[in-house]
C-alpha cells in the first residue's frame, strides 16, 4: 500500500491538499529553507480545518542539523506544546558533529512528545552511513517514518538505495517515506521499482514547482487563475491514478493516532 504525504504551509494549502486526495500532511513554514517549525496557532487551525492526519515539523533554524543546548531547549518547548494539539506526529531530525544520529537528543524529543510518533526527516540524508543510521533509528519504537531521498538530491537517483532501505524496514514498525524530486509521471514506476509504501511531495505537486501553489496565489493573471483551478480540480488525482494503474487499490488513508478509551491522551504508534 502506498501513502501520499504532501507538504502544507497554510490552512488554505492544507484544505487544497485534502481536496486533492492527499492521505497525510506535513505542516511546515519556510518551505524554501527546507521547512521550519510552524506556530501553534497555525497547527491548531490546520488540524481543525482538515480530517486527514497532520504531522508537524520541529526545526528551530536551517543552519544545521547539529543542535546545541539552546536549540534543544526551544525544540523541547515546541514539542511539548504540539503534543497538546491534534497533531498526528512530530517531524524531527538531529545529528552529531561527526554525522551520526544524535540518539541522546532524539530520546529527549521522544520523551517530550508524550506518546506522539515521530518522523525522522531528511537530516537522515546527511548521515555518514545511511544504512547504519537506519539501523539506529529502528531501535526507537517511536520513530515510525524515515523521510529520505536515499542520500541524493533527488530520490529518483537513489532507487537502489531506497529499495534496500524498504527491504530493511520490512516487518518493522518503521516506514521508509521516499521524497525529494518525485514527479507525477515518475512516481508509479518508482514505487514499482522500490516497493516504497509511502511517498512525500512538496514542490512536485505544485504549479510550476512553486512553493506558494496550489491554493495560495490570489493575484490576477493567468498564473494565479491556473493555480486556483489546479487546487480545486483535484491536484493529486493523477498521482493516485498512476499508482493504482501499477498497484490497484494500494493508495490508502492513514487514520489518526489511536486513542486509548481509558486514557484519551495516550497514543499508539500503529499509524505509519
PDB file of C-alpha atoms in Angstrom:
ATOM      1  CA  UNK A   1       0.000   0.000   0.000  1.00  0.00           C
ATOM      2  CA  UNK A   2       1.282   3.468  -0.833  1.00  0.00           C
ATOM      3  CA  UNK A   3       0.535   6.528   1.276  1.00  0.00           C
ATOM      4  CA  UNK A   4       0.701  10.016  -0.240  1.00  0.00           C
ATOM      5  CA  UNK A   5       2.054  12.716   2.084  1.00  0.00           C
ATOM      6  CA  UNK A   6       2.054  16.347   0.962  1.00  0.00           C
ATOM      7  CA  UNK A   7       3.686  19.424   2.478  1.00  0.00           C
ATOM      8  CA  UNK A   8       1.288  22.159   3.615  1.00  0.00           C
ATOM      9  CA  UNK A   9       2.251  25.661   4.725  1.00  0.00           C
ATOM     10  CA  UNK A  10      -1.116  27.376   5.314  1.00  0.00           C
ATOM     11  CA  UNK A  11      -4.716  26.489   6.139  1.00  0.00           C
ATOM     12  CA  UNK A  12      -5.746  27.055   2.517  1.00  0.00           C
ATOM     13  CA  UNK A  13      -2.867  24.856   1.392  1.00  0.00           C
ATOM     14  CA  UNK A  14      -3.966  22.082   3.763  1.00  0.00           C
ATOM     15  CA  UNK A  15      -7.561  22.241   2.559  1.00  0.00           C
ATOM     16  CA  UNK A  16      -6.429  22.118  -1.066  1.00  0.00           C
ATOM     17  CA  UNK A  17      -4.253  19.087  -0.368  1.00  0.00           C
ATOM     18  CA  UNK A  18      -7.106  17.244   1.332  1.00  0.00           C
ATOM     19  CA  UNK A  19      -9.495  18.060  -1.522  1.00  0.00           C
ATOM     20  CA  UNK A  20      -6.898  16.863  -3.977  1.00  0.00           C
ATOM     21  CA  UNK A  21      -6.540  13.471  -2.311  1.00  0.00           C
ATOM     22  CA  UNK A  22      -3.514  13.662  -0.015  1.00  0.00           C
ATOM     23  CA  UNK A  23      -3.561  10.989   2.680  1.00  0.00           C
ATOM     24  CA  UNK A  24      -1.458  12.925   5.167  1.00  0.00           C
ATOM     25  CA  UNK A  25       0.113  16.370   5.569  1.00  0.00           C
ATOM     26  CA  UNK A  26       3.464  17.595   6.776  1.00  0.00           C
ATOM     27  CA  UNK A  27       2.919  21.085   8.149  1.00  0.00           C
ATOM     28  CA  UNK A  28       5.879  23.464   7.865  1.00  0.00           C
ATOM     29  CA  UNK A  29       6.749  27.109   7.447  1.00  0.00           C
ATOM     30  CA  UNK A  30       9.635  28.486   5.370  1.00  0.00           C
ATOM     31  CA  UNK A  31       9.389  25.752   2.759  1.00  0.00           C
ATOM     32  CA  UNK A  32      12.214  27.409   0.828  1.00  0.00           C
ATOM     33  CA  UNK A  33      14.529  26.750   3.781  1.00  0.00           C
ATOM     34  CA  UNK A  34      13.575  23.097   3.948  1.00  0.00           C
ATOM     35  CA  UNK A  35      10.787  23.644   6.479  1.00  0.00           C
ATOM     36  CA  UNK A  36      10.781  25.260   9.927  1.00  0.00           C
ATOM     37  CA  UNK A  37       8.512  24.933  12.970  1.00  0.00           C
ATOM     38  CA  UNK A  38       5.024  26.388  12.401  1.00  0.00           C
ATOM     39  CA  UNK A  39       3.221  28.402  15.059  1.00  0.00           C
ATOM     40  CA  UNK A  40       0.798  26.793  17.489  1.00  0.00           C
ATOM     41  CA  UNK A  41      -1.934  28.965  16.006  1.00  0.00           C
ATOM     42  CA  UNK A  42      -1.289  27.548  12.541  1.00  0.00           C
ATOM     43  CA  UNK A  43      -1.131  23.980  13.857  1.00  0.00           C
ATOM     44  CA  UNK A  44      -4.457  24.345  15.639  1.00  0.00           C
ATOM     45  CA  UNK A  45      -6.097  25.995  12.635  1.00  0.00           C
ATOM     46  CA  UNK A  46      -4.895  23.340  10.187  1.00  0.00           C
ATOM     47  CA  UNK A  47      -5.835  20.373  12.378  1.00  0.00           C
ATOM     48  CA  UNK A  48      -9.301  21.885  12.796  1.00  0.00           C
ATOM     49  CA  UNK A  49      -9.649  22.535   9.055  1.00  0.00           C
ATOM     50  CA  UNK A  50      -8.844  19.043   7.727  1.00  0.00           C
ATOM     51  CA  UNK A  51      -9.747  15.462   8.573  1.00  0.00           C
ATOM     52  CA  UNK A  52      -6.520  13.803   7.420  1.00  0.00           C
ATOM     53  CA  UNK A  53      -3.528  13.366   9.768  1.00  0.00           C
ATOM     54  CA  UNK A  54      -1.221  16.365  10.169  1.00  0.00           C
ATOM     55  CA  UNK A  55       2.439  15.751  11.008  1.00  0.00           C
ATOM     56  CA  UNK A  56       4.250  18.846  12.293  1.00  0.00           C
ATOM     57  CA  UNK A  57       7.913  19.664  11.791  1.00  0.00           C
ATOM     58  CA  UNK A  58      10.005  20.867  14.722  1.00  0.00           C
ATOM     59  CA  UNK A  59      13.098  22.572  13.331  1.00  0.00           C
ATOM     60  CA  UNK A  60      14.300  25.777  15.003  1.00  0.00           C
ATOM     61  CA  UNK A  61      16.511  27.021  12.164  1.00  0.00           C
ATOM     62  CA  UNK A  62      18.031  25.970   8.845  1.00  0.00           C
ATOM     63  CA  UNK A  63      21.694  26.492   9.728  1.00  0.00           C
ATOM     64  CA  UNK A  64      22.475  22.892  10.638  1.00  0.00           C
ATOM     65  CA  UNK A  65      21.060  19.626  11.943  1.00  0.00           C
ATOM     66  CA  UNK A  66      23.616  19.714  14.762  1.00  0.00           C
ATOM     67  CA  UNK A  67      21.861  21.395  17.667  1.00  0.00           C
ATOM     68  CA  UNK A  68      23.237  22.993  20.817  1.00  0.00           C
ATOM     69  CA  UNK A  69      21.650  23.226  24.262  1.00  0.00           C
ATOM     70  CA  UNK A  70      19.734  26.381  23.383  1.00  0.00           C
ATOM     71  CA  UNK A  71      18.348  24.781  20.219  1.00  0.00           C
ATOM     72  CA  UNK A  72      17.150  21.755  22.177  1.00  0.00           C
ATOM     73  CA  UNK A  73      15.541  23.973  24.799  1.00  0.00           C
ATOM     74  CA  UNK A  74      13.480  25.608  22.056  1.00  0.00           C
ATOM     75  CA  UNK A  75      12.698  22.311  20.319  1.00  0.00           C
ATOM     76  CA  UNK A  76      11.531  20.598  23.502  1.00  0.00           C
ATOM     77  CA  UNK A  77       9.241  23.520  24.332  1.00  0.00           C
ATOM     78  CA  UNK A  78       7.767  23.288  20.836  1.00  0.00           C
ATOM     79  CA  UNK A  79       7.342  19.519  21.033  1.00  0.00           C
ATOM     80  CA  UNK A  80       5.539  19.724  24.379  1.00  0.00           C
ATOM     81  CA  UNK A  81       3.224  22.403  23.017  1.00  0.00           C
ATOM     82  CA  UNK A  82       2.500  20.474  19.816  1.00  0.00           C
ATOM     83  CA  UNK A  83       1.766  17.316  21.814  1.00  0.00           C
ATOM     84  CA  UNK A  84      -1.190  19.171  23.343  1.00  0.00           C
ATOM     85  CA  UNK A  85      -2.719  19.866  19.919  1.00  0.00           C
ATOM     86  CA  UNK A  86      -4.436  17.498  17.486  1.00  0.00           C
ATOM     87  CA  UNK A  87      -1.197  16.883  15.596  1.00  0.00           C
ATOM     88  CA  UNK A  88      -0.714  13.325  14.364  1.00  0.00           C
ATOM     89  CA  UNK A  89       3.077  13.175  14.743  1.00  0.00           C
ATOM     90  CA  UNK A  90       6.261  15.181  15.195  1.00  0.00           C
ATOM     91  CA  UNK A  91       8.779  15.525  12.346  1.00  0.00           C
ATOM     92  CA  UNK A  92      12.367  15.987  13.563  1.00  0.00           C
ATOM     93  CA  UNK A  93      15.961  15.186  12.763  1.00  0.00           C
ATOM     94  CA  UNK A  94      19.177  15.712  14.657  1.00  0.00           C
ATOM     95  CA  UNK A  95      22.790  14.708  14.053  1.00  0.00           C
ATOM     96  CA  UNK A  96      26.084  14.681  15.885  1.00  0.00           C
ATOM     97  CA  UNK A  97      29.037  16.655  14.578  1.00  0.00           C
ATOM     98  CA  UNK A  98      30.503  13.508  13.024  1.00  0.00           C
ATOM     99  CA  UNK A  99      27.356  12.717  11.029  1.00  0.00           C
ATOM    100  CA  UNK A 100      25.632  10.113  13.171  1.00  0.00           C
ATOM    101  CA  UNK A 101      22.112  10.186  14.605  1.00  0.00           C
ATOM    102  CA  UNK A 102      22.068  12.213  17.827  1.00  0.00           C
ATOM    103  CA  UNK A 103      20.451   9.457  19.869  1.00  0.00           C
ATOM    104  CA  UNK A 104      20.507  11.423  23.123  1.00  0.00           C
ATOM    105  CA  UNK A 105      18.712  14.342  21.513  1.00  0.00           C
ATOM    106  CA  UNK A 106      16.243  12.016  19.807  1.00  0.00           C
ATOM    107  CA  UNK A 107      15.448  10.307  23.105  1.00  0.00           C
ATOM    108  CA  UNK A 108      14.756  13.680  24.715  1.00  0.00           C
ATOM    109  CA  UNK A 109      12.348  14.623  21.935  1.00  0.00           C
ATOM    110  CA  UNK A 110      10.557  11.272  22.204  1.00  0.00           C
ATOM    111  CA  UNK A 111      10.120  11.836  25.931  1.00  0.00           C
ATOM    112  CA  UNK A 112       8.781  15.364  25.380  1.00  0.00           C
ATOM    113  CA  UNK A 113       6.386  14.151  22.662  1.00  0.00           C
ATOM    114  CA  UNK A 114       4.354  12.309  25.290  1.00  0.00           C
ATOM    115  CA  UNK A 115       3.329   9.420  23.066  1.00  0.00           C
ATOM    116  CA  UNK A 116       3.203  11.110  19.671  1.00  0.00           C
ATOM    117  CA  UNK A 117       5.034   9.113  16.982  1.00  0.00           C
ATOM    118  CA  UNK A 118       7.947  10.670  15.123  1.00  0.00           C
ATOM    119  CA  UNK A 119       9.074  11.001  11.533  1.00  0.00           C
ATOM    120  CA  UNK A 120      12.842  11.436  11.217  1.00  0.00           C
ATOM    121  CA  UNK A 121      13.247  13.943   8.392  1.00  0.00           C
ATOM    122  CA  UNK A 122      15.914  14.367   5.715  1.00  0.00           C
ATOM    123  CA  UNK A 123      18.646  15.099   8.215  1.00  0.00           C
ATOM    124  CA  UNK A 124      18.904  11.345   7.679  1.00  0.00           C
ATOM    125  CA  UNK A 125      20.355  12.001   4.217  1.00  0.00           C
ATOM    126  CA  UNK A 126      23.251  13.915   5.785  1.00  0.00           C
ATOM    127  CA  UNK A 127      24.398  10.975   7.902  1.00  0.00           C
ATOM    128  CA  UNK A 128      27.755   9.443   7.042  1.00  0.00           C
ATOM    129  CA  UNK A 129      26.262   5.942   6.623  1.00  0.00           C
ATOM    130  CA  UNK A 130      22.597   5.697   5.670  1.00  0.00           C
ATOM    131  CA  UNK A 131      22.233   2.023   6.467  1.00  0.00           C
ATOM    132  CA  UNK A 132      23.898   2.292   9.873  1.00  0.00           C
ATOM    133  CA  UNK A 133      21.776   5.351  10.624  1.00  0.00           C
ATOM    134  CA  UNK A 134      18.627   3.478   9.640  1.00  0.00           C
ATOM    135  CA  UNK A 135      19.540   0.608  11.950  1.00  0.00           C
ATOM    136  CA  UNK A 136      19.985   3.157  14.736  1.00  0.00           C
ATOM    137  CA  UNK A 137      16.522   4.614  14.112  1.00  0.00           C
ATOM    138  CA  UNK A 138      14.972   1.150  14.125  1.00  0.00           C
ATOM    139  CA  UNK A 139      15.963   0.923  17.782  1.00  0.00           C
ATOM    140  CA  UNK A 140      13.410   3.643  18.597  1.00  0.00           C
ATOM    141  CA  UNK A 141       9.813   2.399  18.549  1.00  0.00           C
ATOM    142  CA  UNK A 142       8.524   5.971  18.407  1.00  0.00           C
ATOM    143  CA  UNK A 143      10.201   6.595  15.039  1.00  0.00           C
ATOM    144  CA  UNK A 144       7.542   5.296  12.659  1.00  0.00           C
ATOM    145  CA  UNK A 145       8.726   7.026   9.458  1.00  0.00           C
ATOM    146  CA  UNK A 146      12.065   7.996   7.962  1.00  0.00           C
ATOM    147  CA  UNK A 147      11.895  10.629   5.217  1.00  0.00           C
ATOM    148  CA  UNK A 148      14.729  10.161   2.750  1.00  0.00           C
ATOM    149  CA  UNK A 149      15.917  10.783  -0.778  1.00  0.00           C
ATOM    150  CA  UNK A 150      18.426   7.975  -0.421  1.00  0.00           C
ATOM    151  CA  UNK A 151      21.220  10.459   0.174  1.00  0.00           C
ATOM    152  CA  UNK A 152      20.831  12.048  -3.271  1.00  0.00           C
ATOM    153  CA  UNK A 153      19.402  15.436  -4.323  1.00  0.00           C
ATOM    154  CA  UNK A 154      16.557  13.520  -5.987  1.00  0.00           C
ATOM    155  CA  UNK A 155      15.150  10.231  -4.783  1.00  0.00           C
ATOM    156  CA  UNK A 156      14.931   9.197  -8.449  1.00  0.00           C
ATOM    157  CA  UNK A 157      18.740   8.977  -8.406  1.00  0.00           C
ATOM    158  CA  UNK A 158      18.670   6.568  -5.463  1.00  0.00           C
ATOM    159  CA  UNK A 159      16.193   3.830  -6.347  1.00  0.00           C
ATOM    160  CA  UNK A 160      18.555   1.011  -5.372  1.00  0.00           C
ATOM    161  CA  UNK A 161      19.293   2.608  -2.011  1.00  0.00           C
ATOM    162  CA  UNK A 162      15.602   3.194  -1.331  1.00  0.00           C
ATOM    163  CA  UNK A 163      14.807  -0.395  -2.268  1.00  0.00           C
ATOM    164  CA  UNK A 164      17.426  -1.638   0.209  1.00  0.00           C
ATOM    165  CA  UNK A 165      16.048   0.570   2.972  1.00  0.00           C
ATOM    166  CA  UNK A 166      12.491  -0.563   2.215  1.00  0.00           C
ATOM    167  CA  UNK A 167      13.617  -4.174   2.452  1.00  0.00           C
ATOM    168  CA  UNK A 168      15.415  -3.426   5.727  1.00  0.00           C
ATOM    169  CA  UNK A 169      12.235  -1.850   7.123  1.00  0.00           C
ATOM    170  CA  UNK A 170      10.094  -4.814   6.101  1.00  0.00           C
ATOM    171  CA  UNK A 171       8.169  -6.279   9.041  1.00  0.00           C
ATOM    172  CA  UNK A 172       9.414  -3.482  11.315  1.00  0.00           C
ATOM    173  CA  UNK A 173       7.464  -0.662  12.958  1.00  0.00           C
ATOM    174  CA  UNK A 174       9.099   1.886  10.632  1.00  0.00           C
ATOM    175  CA  UNK A 175       8.149   3.039   7.126  1.00  0.00           C
ATOM    176  CA  UNK A 176      10.537   4.482   4.549  1.00  0.00           C
ATOM    177  CA  UNK A 177       8.957   7.728   3.347  1.00  0.00           C
ATOM    178  CA  UNK A 178      10.536   8.434  -0.045  1.00  0.00           C
ATOM    179  CA  UNK A 179      10.682  12.045  -1.150  1.00  0.00           C
ATOM    180  CA  UNK A 180      12.532  14.839  -2.987  1.00  0.00           C
ATOM    181  CA  UNK A 181      12.420  15.044  -6.762  1.00  0.00           C
ATOM    182  CA  UNK A 182       9.375  12.846  -7.333  1.00  0.00           C
ATOM    183  CA  UNK A 183       7.027  13.836 -10.145  1.00  0.00           C
ATOM    184  CA  UNK A 184       3.547  12.741 -11.146  1.00  0.00           C
ATOM    185  CA  UNK A 185       4.950  10.840 -14.125  1.00  0.00           C
ATOM    186  CA  UNK A 186       7.785   9.210 -12.197  1.00  0.00           C
ATOM    187  CA  UNK A 187       6.044   8.132  -9.005  1.00  0.00           C
ATOM    188  CA  UNK A 188       4.364   4.928 -10.223  1.00  0.00           C
ATOM    189  CA  UNK A 189       7.452   3.327 -11.799  1.00  0.00           C
ATOM    190  CA  UNK A 190       9.473   4.480  -8.772  1.00  0.00           C
ATOM    191  CA  UNK A 191       7.077   2.731  -6.386  1.00  0.00           C
ATOM    192  CA  UNK A 192       7.033  -0.362  -8.589  1.00  0.00           C
ATOM    193  CA  UNK A 193      10.837  -0.463  -8.571  1.00  0.00           C
ATOM    194  CA  UNK A 194      11.428   0.255  -4.880  1.00  0.00           C
ATOM    195  CA  UNK A 195       8.238  -1.131  -3.301  1.00  0.00           C
ATOM    196  CA  UNK A 196       8.024   2.068  -1.244  1.00  0.00           C
ATOM    197  CA  UNK A 197       4.945   2.135   0.989  1.00  0.00           C
ATOM    198  CA  UNK A 198       4.864   5.913   1.342  1.00  0.00           C
ATOM    199  CA  UNK A 199       5.847   8.861  -0.851  1.00  0.00           C
ATOM    200  CA  UNK A 200       6.323  12.520   0.033  1.00  0.00           C
ATOM    201  CA  UNK A 201       5.651  15.506  -2.236  1.00  0.00           C
ATOM    202  CA  UNK A 202       6.385  19.206  -1.845  1.00  0.00           C
ATOM    203  CA  UNK A 203       7.058  21.274  -4.949  1.00  0.00           C
ATOM    204  CA  UNK A 204       6.393  18.239  -7.173  1.00  0.00           C
ATOM    205  CA  UNK A 205       2.619  18.645  -6.828  1.00  0.00           C
ATOM    206  CA  UNK A 206       2.552  22.435  -7.119  1.00  0.00           C
ATOM    207  CA  UNK A 207       2.028  24.661 -10.128  1.00  0.00           C
ATOM    208  CA  UNK A 208       5.380  25.054 -11.871  1.00  0.00           C
ATOM    209  CA  UNK A 209       7.081  23.784  -8.709  1.00  0.00           C
ATOM    210  CA  UNK A 210       6.015  26.968  -6.901  1.00  0.00           C
ATOM    211  CA  UNK A 211       6.000  26.583  -3.125  1.00  0.00           C
ATOM    212  CA  UNK A 212       3.051  29.004  -2.902  1.00  0.00           C
ATOM    213  CA  UNK A 213       0.730  26.875  -5.027  1.00  0.00           C
ATOM    214  CA  UNK A 214      -1.805  25.271  -5.018  1.00  0.00           C
ATOM    215  CA  UNK A 215      -4.410  27.486  -3.471  1.00  0.00           C
ATOM    216  CA  UNK A 216      -2.199  30.287  -2.181  1.00  0.00           C
ATOM    217  CA  UNK A 217      -1.745  32.565  -5.188  1.00  0.00           C
ATOM    218  CA  UNK A 218      -4.590  35.034  -5.496  1.00  0.00           C
ATOM    219  CA  UNK A 219      -3.132  37.708  -7.738  1.00  0.00           C
ATOM    220  CA  UNK A 220      -4.767  38.456 -11.064  1.00  0.00           C
ATOM    221  CA  UNK A 221      -3.475  36.913 -14.248  1.00  0.00           C
ATOM    222  CA  UNK A 222      -3.309  33.510 -15.877  1.00  0.00           C
ATOM    223  CA  UNK A 223      -0.802  32.102 -13.402  1.00  0.00           C
ATOM    224  CA  UNK A 224      -2.977  32.937 -10.404  1.00  0.00           C
ATOM    225  CA  UNK A 225      -6.114  31.592 -12.067  1.00  0.00           C
ATOM    226  CA  UNK A 226      -4.337  28.415 -13.073  1.00  0.00           C
ATOM    227  CA  UNK A 227      -3.101  27.836  -9.537  1.00  0.00           C
ATOM    228  CA  UNK A 228      -6.603  28.139  -8.077  1.00  0.00           C
ATOM    229  CA  UNK A 229      -8.197  25.883 -10.703  1.00  0.00           C
ATOM    230  CA  UNK A 230      -5.492  23.275 -10.180  1.00  0.00           C
ATOM    231  CA  UNK A 231      -6.131  23.128  -6.458  1.00  0.00           C
ATOM    232  CA  UNK A 232      -9.905  22.915  -6.789  1.00  0.00           C
ATOM    233  CA  UNK A 233      -9.861  20.269  -9.506  1.00  0.00           C
ATOM    234  CA  UNK A 234      -8.184  17.508  -7.512  1.00  0.00           C
ATOM    235  CA  UNK A 235      -4.481  18.106  -7.677  1.00  0.00           C
ATOM    236  CA  UNK A 236      -3.324  14.648  -6.683  1.00  0.00           C
ATOM    237  CA  UNK A 237      -5.711  12.587  -8.775  1.00  0.00           C
ATOM    238  CA  UNK A 238      -3.003  11.949 -11.407  1.00  0.00           C
ATOM    239  CA  UNK A 239      -0.710  10.546  -8.713  1.00  0.00           C
ATOM    240  CA  UNK A 240      -3.370   8.265  -7.263  1.00  0.00           C
ATOM    241  CA  UNK A 241      -4.415   7.191 -10.743  1.00  0.00           C
ATOM    242  CA  UNK A 242      -0.852   6.426 -11.717  1.00  0.00           C
ATOM    243  CA  UNK A 243      -0.251   4.428  -8.550  1.00  0.00           C
ATOM    244  CA  UNK A 244      -3.472   2.458  -8.938  1.00  0.00           C
ATOM    245  CA  UNK A 245      -2.556   1.628 -12.523  1.00  0.00           C
ATOM    246  CA  UNK A 246       0.568  -0.133 -11.267  1.00  0.00           C
ATOM    247  CA  UNK A 247      -0.822  -1.282  -7.910  1.00  0.00           C
ATOM    248  CA  UNK A 248      -4.639  -1.402  -7.880  1.00  0.00           C
ATOM    249  CA  UNK A 249      -6.251  -0.367  -4.588  1.00  0.00           C
ATOM    250  CA  UNK A 250      -2.944   0.396  -2.918  1.00  0.00           C
ATOM    251  CA  UNK A 251      -3.486   4.036  -2.029  1.00  0.00           C
ATOM    252  CA  UNK A 252      -4.874   4.228   1.480  1.00  0.00           C
ATOM    253  CA  UNK A 253      -5.786   6.771   4.125  1.00  0.00           C
ATOM    254  CA  UNK A 254      -3.810   6.725   7.328  1.00  0.00           C
ATOM    255  CA  UNK A 255      -6.070   7.004  10.392  1.00  0.00           C
ATOM    256  CA  UNK A 256      -5.491   9.469  13.180  1.00  0.00           C
ATOM    257  CA  UNK A 257      -3.478   8.183  16.154  1.00  0.00           C
ATOM    258  CA  UNK A 258      -5.460   5.552  18.027  1.00  0.00           C
ATOM    259  CA  UNK A 259      -6.566   6.754  21.450  1.00  0.00           C
ATOM    260  CA  UNK A 260      -6.931   4.565  24.497  1.00  0.00           C
ATOM    261  CA  UNK A 261     -10.515   4.716  25.874  1.00  0.00           C
ATOM    262  CA  UNK A 262      -9.111   4.643  29.403  1.00  0.00           C
ATOM    263  CA  UNK A 263      -6.509   7.309  28.688  1.00  0.00           C
ATOM    264  CA  UNK A 264      -7.561   9.725  25.916  1.00  0.00           C
ATOM    265  CA  UNK A 265      -4.174  11.435  25.985  1.00  0.00           C
ATOM    266  CA  UNK A 266      -2.300   8.238  25.151  1.00  0.00           C
ATOM    267  CA  UNK A 267      -1.444   7.435  21.550  1.00  0.00           C
ATOM    268  CA  UNK A 268      -0.216   4.255  19.952  1.00  0.00           C
ATOM    269  CA  UNK A 269       2.454   4.072  17.246  1.00  0.00           C
ATOM    270  CA  UNK A 270       0.259   1.969  14.942  1.00  0.00           C
ATOM    271  CA  UNK A 271      -0.182   4.548  12.197  1.00  0.00           C
ATOM    272  CA  UNK A 272       2.676   4.530   9.643  1.00  0.00           C
TER     273      UNK A 272
END
